[in-house]
mmCIF file of C-alpha atoms in Angstrom:
data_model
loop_
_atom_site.group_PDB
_atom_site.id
_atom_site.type_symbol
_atom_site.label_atom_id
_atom_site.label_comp_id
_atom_site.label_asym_id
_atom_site.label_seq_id
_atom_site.Cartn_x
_atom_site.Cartn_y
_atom_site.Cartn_z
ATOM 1 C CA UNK A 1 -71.036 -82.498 -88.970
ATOM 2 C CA UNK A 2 -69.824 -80.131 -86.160
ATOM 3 C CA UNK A 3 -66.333 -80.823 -84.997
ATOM 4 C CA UNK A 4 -67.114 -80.079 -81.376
ATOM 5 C CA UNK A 5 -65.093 -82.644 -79.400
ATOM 6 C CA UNK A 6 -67.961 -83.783 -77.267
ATOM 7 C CA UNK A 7 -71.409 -83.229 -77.071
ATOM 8 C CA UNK A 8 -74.140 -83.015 -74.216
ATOM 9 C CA UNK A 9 -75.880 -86.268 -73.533
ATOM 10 C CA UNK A 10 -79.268 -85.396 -74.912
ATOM 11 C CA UNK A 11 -80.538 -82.085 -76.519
ATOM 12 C CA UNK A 12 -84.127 -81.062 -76.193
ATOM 13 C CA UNK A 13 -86.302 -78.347 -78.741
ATOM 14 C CA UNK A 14 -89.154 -77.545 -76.997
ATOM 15 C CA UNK A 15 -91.848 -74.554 -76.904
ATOM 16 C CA UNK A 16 -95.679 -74.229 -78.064
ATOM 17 C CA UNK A 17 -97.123 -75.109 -81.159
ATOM 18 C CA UNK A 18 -96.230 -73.315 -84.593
ATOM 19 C CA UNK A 19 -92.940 -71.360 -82.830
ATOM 20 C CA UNK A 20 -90.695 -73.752 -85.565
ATOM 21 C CA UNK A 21 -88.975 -76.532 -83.178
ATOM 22 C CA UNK A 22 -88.925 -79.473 -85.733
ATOM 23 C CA UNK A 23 -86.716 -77.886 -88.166
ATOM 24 C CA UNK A 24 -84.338 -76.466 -85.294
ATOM 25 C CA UNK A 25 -84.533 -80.076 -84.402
ATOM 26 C CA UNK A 26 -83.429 -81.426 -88.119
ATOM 27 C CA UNK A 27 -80.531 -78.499 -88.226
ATOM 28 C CA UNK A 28 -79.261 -79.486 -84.688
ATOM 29 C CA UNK A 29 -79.129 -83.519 -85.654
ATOM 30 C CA UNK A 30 -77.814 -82.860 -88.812
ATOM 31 C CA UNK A 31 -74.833 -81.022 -86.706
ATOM 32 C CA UNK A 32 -74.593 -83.111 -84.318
ATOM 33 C CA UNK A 33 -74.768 -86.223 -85.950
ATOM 34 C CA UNK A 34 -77.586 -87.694 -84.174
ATOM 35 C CA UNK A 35 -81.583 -88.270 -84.385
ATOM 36 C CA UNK A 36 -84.500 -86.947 -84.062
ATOM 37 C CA UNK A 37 -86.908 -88.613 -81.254
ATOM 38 C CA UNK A 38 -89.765 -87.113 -81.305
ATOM 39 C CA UNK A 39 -91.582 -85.915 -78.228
ATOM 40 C CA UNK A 40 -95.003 -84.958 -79.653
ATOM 41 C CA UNK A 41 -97.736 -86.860 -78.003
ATOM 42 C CA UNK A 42 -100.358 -86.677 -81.183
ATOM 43 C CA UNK A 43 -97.113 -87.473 -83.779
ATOM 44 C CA UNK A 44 -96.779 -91.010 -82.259
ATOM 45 C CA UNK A 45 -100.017 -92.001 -84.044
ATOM 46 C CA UNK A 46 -100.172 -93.672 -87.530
ATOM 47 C CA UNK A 47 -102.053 -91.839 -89.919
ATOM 48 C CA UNK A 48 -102.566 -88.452 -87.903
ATOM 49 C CA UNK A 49 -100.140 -86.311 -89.988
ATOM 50 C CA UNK A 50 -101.346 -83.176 -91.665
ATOM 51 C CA UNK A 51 -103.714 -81.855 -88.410
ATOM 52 C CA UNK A 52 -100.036 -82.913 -86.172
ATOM 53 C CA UNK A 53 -97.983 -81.012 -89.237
ATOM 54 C CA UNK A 54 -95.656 -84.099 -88.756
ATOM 55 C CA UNK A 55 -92.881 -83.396 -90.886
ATOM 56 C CA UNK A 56 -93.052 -85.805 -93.953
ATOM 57 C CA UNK A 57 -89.461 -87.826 -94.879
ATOM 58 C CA UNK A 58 -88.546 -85.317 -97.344
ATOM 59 C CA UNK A 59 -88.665 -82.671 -95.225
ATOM 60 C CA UNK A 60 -86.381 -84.398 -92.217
ATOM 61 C CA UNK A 61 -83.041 -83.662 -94.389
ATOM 62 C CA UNK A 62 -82.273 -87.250 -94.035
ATOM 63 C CA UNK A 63 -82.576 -87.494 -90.277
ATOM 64 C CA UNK A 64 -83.592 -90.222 -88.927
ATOM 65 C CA UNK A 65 -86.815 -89.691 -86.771
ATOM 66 C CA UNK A 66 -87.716 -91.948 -84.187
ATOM 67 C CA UNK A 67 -91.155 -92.349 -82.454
ATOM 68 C CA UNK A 68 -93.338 -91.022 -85.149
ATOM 69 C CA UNK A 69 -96.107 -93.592 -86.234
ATOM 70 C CA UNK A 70 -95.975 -95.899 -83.237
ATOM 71 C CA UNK A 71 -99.274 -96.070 -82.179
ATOM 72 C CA UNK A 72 -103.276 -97.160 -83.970
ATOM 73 C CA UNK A 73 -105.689 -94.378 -83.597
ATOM 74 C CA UNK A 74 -107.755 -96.506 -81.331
ATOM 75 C CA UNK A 75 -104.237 -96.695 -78.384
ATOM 76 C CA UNK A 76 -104.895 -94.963 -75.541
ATOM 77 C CA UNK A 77 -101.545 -92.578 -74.791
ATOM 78 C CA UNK A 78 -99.203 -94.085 -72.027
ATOM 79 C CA UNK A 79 -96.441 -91.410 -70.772
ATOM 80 C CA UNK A 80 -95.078 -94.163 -68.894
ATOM 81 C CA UNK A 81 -94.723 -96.298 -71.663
ATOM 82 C CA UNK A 82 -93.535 -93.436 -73.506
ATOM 83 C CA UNK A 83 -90.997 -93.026 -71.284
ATOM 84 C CA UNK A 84 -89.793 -96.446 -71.632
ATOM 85 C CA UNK A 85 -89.607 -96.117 -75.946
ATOM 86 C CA UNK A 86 -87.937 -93.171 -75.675
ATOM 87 C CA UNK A 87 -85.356 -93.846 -72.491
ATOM 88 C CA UNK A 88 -84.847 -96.720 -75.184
ATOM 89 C CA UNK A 89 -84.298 -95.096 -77.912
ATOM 90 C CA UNK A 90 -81.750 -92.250 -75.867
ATOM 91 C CA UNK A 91 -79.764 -95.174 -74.865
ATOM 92 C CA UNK A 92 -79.300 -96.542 -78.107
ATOM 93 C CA UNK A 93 -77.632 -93.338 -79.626
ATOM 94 C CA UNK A 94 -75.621 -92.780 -76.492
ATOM 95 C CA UNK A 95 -74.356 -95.806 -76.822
ATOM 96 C CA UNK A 96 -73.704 -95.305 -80.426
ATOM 97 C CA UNK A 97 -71.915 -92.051 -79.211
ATOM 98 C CA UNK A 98 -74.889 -90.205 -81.488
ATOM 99 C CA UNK A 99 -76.671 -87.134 -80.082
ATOM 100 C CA UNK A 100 -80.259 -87.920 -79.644
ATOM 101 C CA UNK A 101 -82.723 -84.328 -79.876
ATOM 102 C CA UNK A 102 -85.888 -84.559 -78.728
ATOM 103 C CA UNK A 103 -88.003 -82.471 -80.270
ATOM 104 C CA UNK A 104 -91.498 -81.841 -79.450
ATOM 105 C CA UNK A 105 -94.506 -79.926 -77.436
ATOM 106 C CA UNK A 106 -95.910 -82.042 -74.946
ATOM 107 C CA UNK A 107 -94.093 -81.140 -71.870
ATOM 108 C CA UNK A 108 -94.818 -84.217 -69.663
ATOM 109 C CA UNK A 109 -93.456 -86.297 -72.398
ATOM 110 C CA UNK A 110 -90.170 -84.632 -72.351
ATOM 111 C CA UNK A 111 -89.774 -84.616 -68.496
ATOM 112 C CA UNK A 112 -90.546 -88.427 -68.729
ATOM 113 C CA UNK A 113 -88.308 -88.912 -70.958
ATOM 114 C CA UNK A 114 -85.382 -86.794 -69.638
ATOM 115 C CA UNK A 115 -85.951 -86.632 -66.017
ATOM 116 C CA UNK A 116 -86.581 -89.277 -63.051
ATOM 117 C CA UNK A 117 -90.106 -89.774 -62.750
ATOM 118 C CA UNK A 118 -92.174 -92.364 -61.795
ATOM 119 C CA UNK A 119 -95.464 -92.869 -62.557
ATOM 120 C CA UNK A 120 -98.166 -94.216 -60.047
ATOM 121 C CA UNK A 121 -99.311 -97.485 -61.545
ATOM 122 C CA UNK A 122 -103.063 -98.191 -62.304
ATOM 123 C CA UNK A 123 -105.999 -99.846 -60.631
ATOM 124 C CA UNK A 124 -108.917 -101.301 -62.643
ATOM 125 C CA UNK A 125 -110.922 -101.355 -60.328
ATOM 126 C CA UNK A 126 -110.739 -97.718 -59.344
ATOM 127 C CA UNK A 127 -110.442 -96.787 -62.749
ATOM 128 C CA UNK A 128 -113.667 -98.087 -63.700
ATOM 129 C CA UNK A 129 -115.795 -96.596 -61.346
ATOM 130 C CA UNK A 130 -113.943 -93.297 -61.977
ATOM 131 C CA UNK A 131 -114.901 -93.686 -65.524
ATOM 132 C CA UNK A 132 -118.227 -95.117 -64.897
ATOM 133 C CA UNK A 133 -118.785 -91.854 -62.661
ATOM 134 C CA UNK A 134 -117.361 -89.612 -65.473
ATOM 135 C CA UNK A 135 -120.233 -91.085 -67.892
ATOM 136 C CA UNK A 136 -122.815 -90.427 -65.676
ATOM 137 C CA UNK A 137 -122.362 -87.668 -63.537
ATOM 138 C CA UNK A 138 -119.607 -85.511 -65.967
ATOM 139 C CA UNK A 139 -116.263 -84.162 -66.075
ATOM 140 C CA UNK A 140 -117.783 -81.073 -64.156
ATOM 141 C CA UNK A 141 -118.781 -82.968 -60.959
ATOM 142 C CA UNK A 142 -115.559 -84.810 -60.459
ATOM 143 C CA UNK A 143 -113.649 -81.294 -61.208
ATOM 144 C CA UNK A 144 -114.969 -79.967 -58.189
ATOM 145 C CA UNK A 145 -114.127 -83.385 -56.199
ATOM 146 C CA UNK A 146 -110.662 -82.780 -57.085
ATOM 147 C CA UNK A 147 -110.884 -78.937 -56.792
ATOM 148 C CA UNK A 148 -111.596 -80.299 -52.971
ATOM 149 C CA UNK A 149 -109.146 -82.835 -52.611
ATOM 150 C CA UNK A 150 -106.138 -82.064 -54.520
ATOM 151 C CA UNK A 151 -106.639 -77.962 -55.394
ATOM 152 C CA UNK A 152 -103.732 -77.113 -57.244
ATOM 153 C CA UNK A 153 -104.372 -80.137 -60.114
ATOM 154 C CA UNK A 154 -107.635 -79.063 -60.431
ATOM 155 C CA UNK A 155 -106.401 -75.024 -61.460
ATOM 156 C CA UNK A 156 -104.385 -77.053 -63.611
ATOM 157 C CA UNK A 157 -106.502 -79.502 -65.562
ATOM 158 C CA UNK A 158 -109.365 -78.013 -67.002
ATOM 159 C CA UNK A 159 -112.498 -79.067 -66.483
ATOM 160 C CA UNK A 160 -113.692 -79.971 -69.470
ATOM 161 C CA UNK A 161 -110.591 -83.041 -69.250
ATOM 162 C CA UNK A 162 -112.393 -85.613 -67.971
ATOM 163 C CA UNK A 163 -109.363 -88.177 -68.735
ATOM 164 C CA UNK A 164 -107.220 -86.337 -66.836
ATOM 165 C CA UNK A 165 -109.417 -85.846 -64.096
ATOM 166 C CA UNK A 166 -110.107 -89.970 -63.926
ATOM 167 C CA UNK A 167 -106.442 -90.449 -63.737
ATOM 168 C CA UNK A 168 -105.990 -87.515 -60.725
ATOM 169 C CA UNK A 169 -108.379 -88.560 -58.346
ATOM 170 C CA UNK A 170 -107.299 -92.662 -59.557
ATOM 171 C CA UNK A 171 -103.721 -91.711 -58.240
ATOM 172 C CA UNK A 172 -104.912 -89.889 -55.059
ATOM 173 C CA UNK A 173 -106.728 -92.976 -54.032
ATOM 174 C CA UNK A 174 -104.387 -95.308 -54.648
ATOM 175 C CA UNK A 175 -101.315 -93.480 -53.632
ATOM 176 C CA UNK A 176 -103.456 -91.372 -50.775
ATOM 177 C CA UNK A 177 -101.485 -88.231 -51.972
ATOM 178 C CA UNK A 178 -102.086 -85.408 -53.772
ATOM 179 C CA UNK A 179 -102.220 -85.922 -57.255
ATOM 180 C CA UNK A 180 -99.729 -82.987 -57.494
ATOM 181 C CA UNK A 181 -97.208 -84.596 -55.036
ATOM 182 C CA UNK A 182 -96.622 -87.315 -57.814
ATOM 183 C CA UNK A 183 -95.717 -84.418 -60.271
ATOM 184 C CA UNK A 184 -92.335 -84.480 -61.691
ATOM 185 C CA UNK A 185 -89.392 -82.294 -60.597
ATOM 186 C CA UNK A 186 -86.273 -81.350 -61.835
ATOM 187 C CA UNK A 187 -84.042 -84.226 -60.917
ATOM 188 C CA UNK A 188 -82.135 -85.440 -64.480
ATOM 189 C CA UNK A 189 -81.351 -88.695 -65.851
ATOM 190 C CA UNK A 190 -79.403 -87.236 -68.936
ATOM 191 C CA UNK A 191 -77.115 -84.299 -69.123
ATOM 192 C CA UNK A 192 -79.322 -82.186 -71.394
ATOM 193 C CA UNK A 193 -79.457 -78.885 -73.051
ATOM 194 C CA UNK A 194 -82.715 -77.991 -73.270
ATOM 195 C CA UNK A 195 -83.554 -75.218 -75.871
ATOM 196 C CA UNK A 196 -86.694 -73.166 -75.807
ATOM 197 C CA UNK A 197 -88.691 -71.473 -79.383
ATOM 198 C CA UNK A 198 -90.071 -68.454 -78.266
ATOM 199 C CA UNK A 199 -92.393 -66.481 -80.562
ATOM 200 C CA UNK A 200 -94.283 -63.284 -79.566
ATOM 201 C CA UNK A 201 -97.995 -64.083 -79.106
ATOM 202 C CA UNK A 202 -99.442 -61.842 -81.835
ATOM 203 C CA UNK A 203 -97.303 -63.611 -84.206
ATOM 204 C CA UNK A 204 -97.804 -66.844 -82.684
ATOM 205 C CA UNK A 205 -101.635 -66.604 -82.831
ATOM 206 C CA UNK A 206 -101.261 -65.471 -87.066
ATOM 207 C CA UNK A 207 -98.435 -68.353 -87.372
ATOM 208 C CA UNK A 208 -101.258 -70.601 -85.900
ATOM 209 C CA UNK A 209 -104.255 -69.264 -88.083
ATOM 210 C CA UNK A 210 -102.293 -69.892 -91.287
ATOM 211 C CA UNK A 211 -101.227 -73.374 -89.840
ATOM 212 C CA UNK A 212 -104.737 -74.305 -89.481
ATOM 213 C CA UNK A 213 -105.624 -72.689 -92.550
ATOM 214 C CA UNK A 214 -102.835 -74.672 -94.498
ATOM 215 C CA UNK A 215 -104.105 -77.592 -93.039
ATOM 216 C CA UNK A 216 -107.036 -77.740 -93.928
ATOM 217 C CA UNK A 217 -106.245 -76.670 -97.970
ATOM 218 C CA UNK A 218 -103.868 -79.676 -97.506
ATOM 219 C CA UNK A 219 -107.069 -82.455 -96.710
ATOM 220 C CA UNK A 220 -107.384 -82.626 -93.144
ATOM 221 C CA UNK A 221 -110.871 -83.181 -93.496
ATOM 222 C CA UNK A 222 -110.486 -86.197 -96.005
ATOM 223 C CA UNK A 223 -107.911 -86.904 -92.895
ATOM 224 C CA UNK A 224 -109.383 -87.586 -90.231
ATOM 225 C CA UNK A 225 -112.394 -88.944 -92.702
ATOM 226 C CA UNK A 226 -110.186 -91.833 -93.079
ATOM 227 C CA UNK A 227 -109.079 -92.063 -89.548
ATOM 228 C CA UNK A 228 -112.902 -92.225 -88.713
ATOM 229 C CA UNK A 229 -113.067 -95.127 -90.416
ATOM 230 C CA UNK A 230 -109.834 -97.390 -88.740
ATOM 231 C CA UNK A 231 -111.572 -96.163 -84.872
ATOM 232 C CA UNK A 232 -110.476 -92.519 -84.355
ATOM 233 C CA UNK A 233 -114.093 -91.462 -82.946
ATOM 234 C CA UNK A 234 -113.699 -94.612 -80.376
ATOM 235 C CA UNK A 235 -109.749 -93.542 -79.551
ATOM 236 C CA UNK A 236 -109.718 -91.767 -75.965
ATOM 237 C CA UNK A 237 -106.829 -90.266 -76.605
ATOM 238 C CA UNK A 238 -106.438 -89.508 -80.639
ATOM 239 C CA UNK A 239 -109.776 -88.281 -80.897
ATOM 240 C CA UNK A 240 -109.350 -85.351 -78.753
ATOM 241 C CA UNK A 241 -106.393 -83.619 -80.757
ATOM 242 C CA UNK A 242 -106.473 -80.567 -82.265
ATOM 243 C CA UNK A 243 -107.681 -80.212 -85.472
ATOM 244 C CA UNK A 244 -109.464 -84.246 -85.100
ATOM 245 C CA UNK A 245 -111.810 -83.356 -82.567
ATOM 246 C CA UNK A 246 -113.656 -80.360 -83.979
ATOM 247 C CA UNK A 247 -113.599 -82.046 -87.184
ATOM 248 C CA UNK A 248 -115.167 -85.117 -85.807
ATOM 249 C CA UNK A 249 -117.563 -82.925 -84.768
ATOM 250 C CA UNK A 250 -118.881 -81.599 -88.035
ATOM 251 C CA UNK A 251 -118.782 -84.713 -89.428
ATOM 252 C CA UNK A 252 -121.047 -85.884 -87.097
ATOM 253 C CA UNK A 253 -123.233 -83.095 -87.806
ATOM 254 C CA UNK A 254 -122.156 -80.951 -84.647
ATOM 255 C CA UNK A 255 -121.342 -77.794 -85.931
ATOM 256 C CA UNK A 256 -120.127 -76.779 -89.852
ATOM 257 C CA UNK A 257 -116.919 -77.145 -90.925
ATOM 258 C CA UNK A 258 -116.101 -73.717 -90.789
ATOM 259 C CA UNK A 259 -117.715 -73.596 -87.056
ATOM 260 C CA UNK A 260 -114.590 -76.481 -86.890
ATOM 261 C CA UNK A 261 -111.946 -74.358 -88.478
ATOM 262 C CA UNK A 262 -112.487 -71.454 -86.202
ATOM 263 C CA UNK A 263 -112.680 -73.790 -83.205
ATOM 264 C CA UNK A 264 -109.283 -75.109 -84.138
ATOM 265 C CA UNK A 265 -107.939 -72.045 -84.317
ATOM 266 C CA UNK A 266 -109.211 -70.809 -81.235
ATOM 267 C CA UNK A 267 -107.990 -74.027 -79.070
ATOM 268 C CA UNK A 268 -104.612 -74.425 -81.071
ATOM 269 C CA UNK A 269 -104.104 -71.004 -79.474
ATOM 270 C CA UNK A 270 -105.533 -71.790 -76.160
ATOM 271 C CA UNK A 271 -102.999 -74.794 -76.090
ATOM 272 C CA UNK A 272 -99.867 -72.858 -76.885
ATOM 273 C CA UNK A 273 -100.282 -70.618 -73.999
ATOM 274 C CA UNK A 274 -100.569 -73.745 -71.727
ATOM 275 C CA UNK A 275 -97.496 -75.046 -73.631
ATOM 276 C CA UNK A 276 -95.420 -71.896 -72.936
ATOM 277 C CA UNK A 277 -97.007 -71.999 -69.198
ATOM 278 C CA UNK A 278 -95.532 -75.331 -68.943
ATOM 279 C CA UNK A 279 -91.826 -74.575 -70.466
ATOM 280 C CA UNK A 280 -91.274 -71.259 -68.332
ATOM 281 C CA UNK A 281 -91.760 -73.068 -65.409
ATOM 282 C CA UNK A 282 -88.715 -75.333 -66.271
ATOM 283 C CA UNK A 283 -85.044 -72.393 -65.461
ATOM 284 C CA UNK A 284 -83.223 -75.309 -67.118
ATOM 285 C CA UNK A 285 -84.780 -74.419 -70.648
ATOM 286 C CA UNK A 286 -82.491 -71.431 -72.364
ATOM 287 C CA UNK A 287 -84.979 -69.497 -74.573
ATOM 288 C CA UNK A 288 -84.083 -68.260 -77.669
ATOM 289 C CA UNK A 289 -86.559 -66.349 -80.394
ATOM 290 C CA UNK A 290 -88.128 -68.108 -83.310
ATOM 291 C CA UNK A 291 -89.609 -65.034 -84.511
ATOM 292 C CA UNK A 292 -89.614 -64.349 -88.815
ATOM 293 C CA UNK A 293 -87.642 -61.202 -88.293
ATOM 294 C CA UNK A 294 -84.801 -63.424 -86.186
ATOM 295 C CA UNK A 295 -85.771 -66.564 -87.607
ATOM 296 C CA UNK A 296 -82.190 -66.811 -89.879
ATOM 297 C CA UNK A 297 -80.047 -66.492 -86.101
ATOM 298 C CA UNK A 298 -81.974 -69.207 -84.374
ATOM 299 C CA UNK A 299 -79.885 -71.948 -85.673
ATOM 300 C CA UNK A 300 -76.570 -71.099 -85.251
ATOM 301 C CA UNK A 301 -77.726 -69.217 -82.010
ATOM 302 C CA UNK A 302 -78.801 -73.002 -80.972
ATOM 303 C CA UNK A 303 -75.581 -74.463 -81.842
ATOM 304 C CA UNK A 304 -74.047 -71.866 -80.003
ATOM 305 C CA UNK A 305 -75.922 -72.870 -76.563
ATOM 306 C CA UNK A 306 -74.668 -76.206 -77.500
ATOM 307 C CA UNK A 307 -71.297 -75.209 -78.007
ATOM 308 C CA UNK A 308 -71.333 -73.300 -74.237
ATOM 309 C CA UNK A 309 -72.580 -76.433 -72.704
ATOM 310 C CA UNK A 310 -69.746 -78.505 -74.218
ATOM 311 C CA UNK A 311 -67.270 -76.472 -73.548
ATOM 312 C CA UNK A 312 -68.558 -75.608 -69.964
#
């Protein structure tokens, strides 16, 4: 363990897919002293492991990981009560003067977890009738209905999202604000060091190809074959992750399963440009390179940020 005399509150590893934050996470616990908690929106579900690349126990170096496994395929993801598990779970290592690292790629999770946001409640009412709209007239139609009333979230929820879409215009009726003015800032609840994986993209993109490719040599077919079967095609929110969706799709006859291995491909790297998008918009996050040639400096480059903000 390090023998720095104090540590920041709460560490963060964040960055797109495939750049190598979950074992920068395990190195910086096992430093620290503290936990994993993870902050990957698809690695809270039971079951969805290989197409998440959810690191299995023997590869966390006997760090304890928190939030992994939380959720049936057939749950609905909550940020707010995400927020809530892992505000929980933060707490708990603080108080047991452990350093909690939250490691993960879904961006909104992190802010909710890290900084003060608060999330618009729901309406049934309104909810349904978005929905019911959604069904009937598509995710296109109410795209340009946001595009009208709120035009900044629509440039930044595509729209093909129709979830996302629902839960904008829900929020703009209810709240009578832009769906955007409910967006987080910067504001912290935790003292945090937030370190970002950056990888070039043309080694990104052939990190990602051989993740997908490794993937699916490893079963994710046989997978999500099994997911299928405990509710994954009826899970809103499971059943459109990478990997699950397009190969939902050729088990339902869609498209072939290579058509589904190129299409993972092609949106796993669609995704980690949105990811990076995300990240560079936050000045708090200090990036560092992930790349293979550098790859042997990131860690001790970490601990070194670490180190800076301690000793501040």
């Amino acid at each position: 363990m390090s023998s720095f005399p104090s540590a920041p509150r709460v560490i963060t590893v964040v960055g797109p897919t495939a750049a190598g934050k979950s074992d920068l996470g395990v190195f910086l616990a096992q430093q620290l002293g503290g936990e994993v908690v993870n902050a990957d929106s698809m690695q809270l579900y039971r079951g969805m492991d290989i197409g998440t690349a959810k690191l299995m126990p023997a590869e966390r170096g006997g760090v304890p990981h928190r939030l992994l496994d939380i959720w049936d395929v057939t749950e609905t993801a909550s940020v707010a009560e995400y927020q809530r598990l892992a505000r929980a779970e933060i707490d708990r290592l603080l108080a047991e003067g452990r350093t909690p690292v939250l490691v993960g790629g879904s961006g909104l999770y992190v802010k909710g977890a890290i900084d003060a946001l608060e999330f618009p409640g729901t309406d049934p009412e309104v909810r349904a009738r978005l929905e019911d709209e959604l069904a009937r007239a598509g995710s296109g139609a109410l795209h340009a209905r946001l595009a009208v009333e709120d035009p900044q979230a629509a440039r930044a929820i595509l729209a093909g999202n129709g979830r996302r879409i629902v839960r904008a215009l829900e929020v703009i009726e209810i709240t009578g604000k832009p769906f955007t003015a409910n967006l987080p800032g910067d504001e912290p609840v935790y003292d945090a060091v937030q370190i970002g994986v950056d990888v070039e993209r043309p080694e990104l993109d052939a990190r990602i190809t051989s993740r997908v490719d490794r993937m699916w040599e490893a079963g994710l077919v046989d997978e999500v074959r099994r997911l299928e079967s405990l509710g994954l095609r009826e899970g809103r929110t499971a059943s459109r992750a990478l990997g699950y969706q397009q190969v939902l799709a050729a088990l339902a006859g869609e498209c072939t399963e290579q058509e589904a291995r190129a299409e993972t491909v092609r949106a796993t790297k669609r995704f980690a440009r949105r990811q990076d998008s995300w990240f560079r918009r936050d000045t708090r996050v200090r990036w560092l390179s992930g790349s293979e040639a550098r790859r042997g400096e990131l860690p001790q480059q970490a601990l070194a940020l670490v180190e800076q903000a301690v000793t501040a």
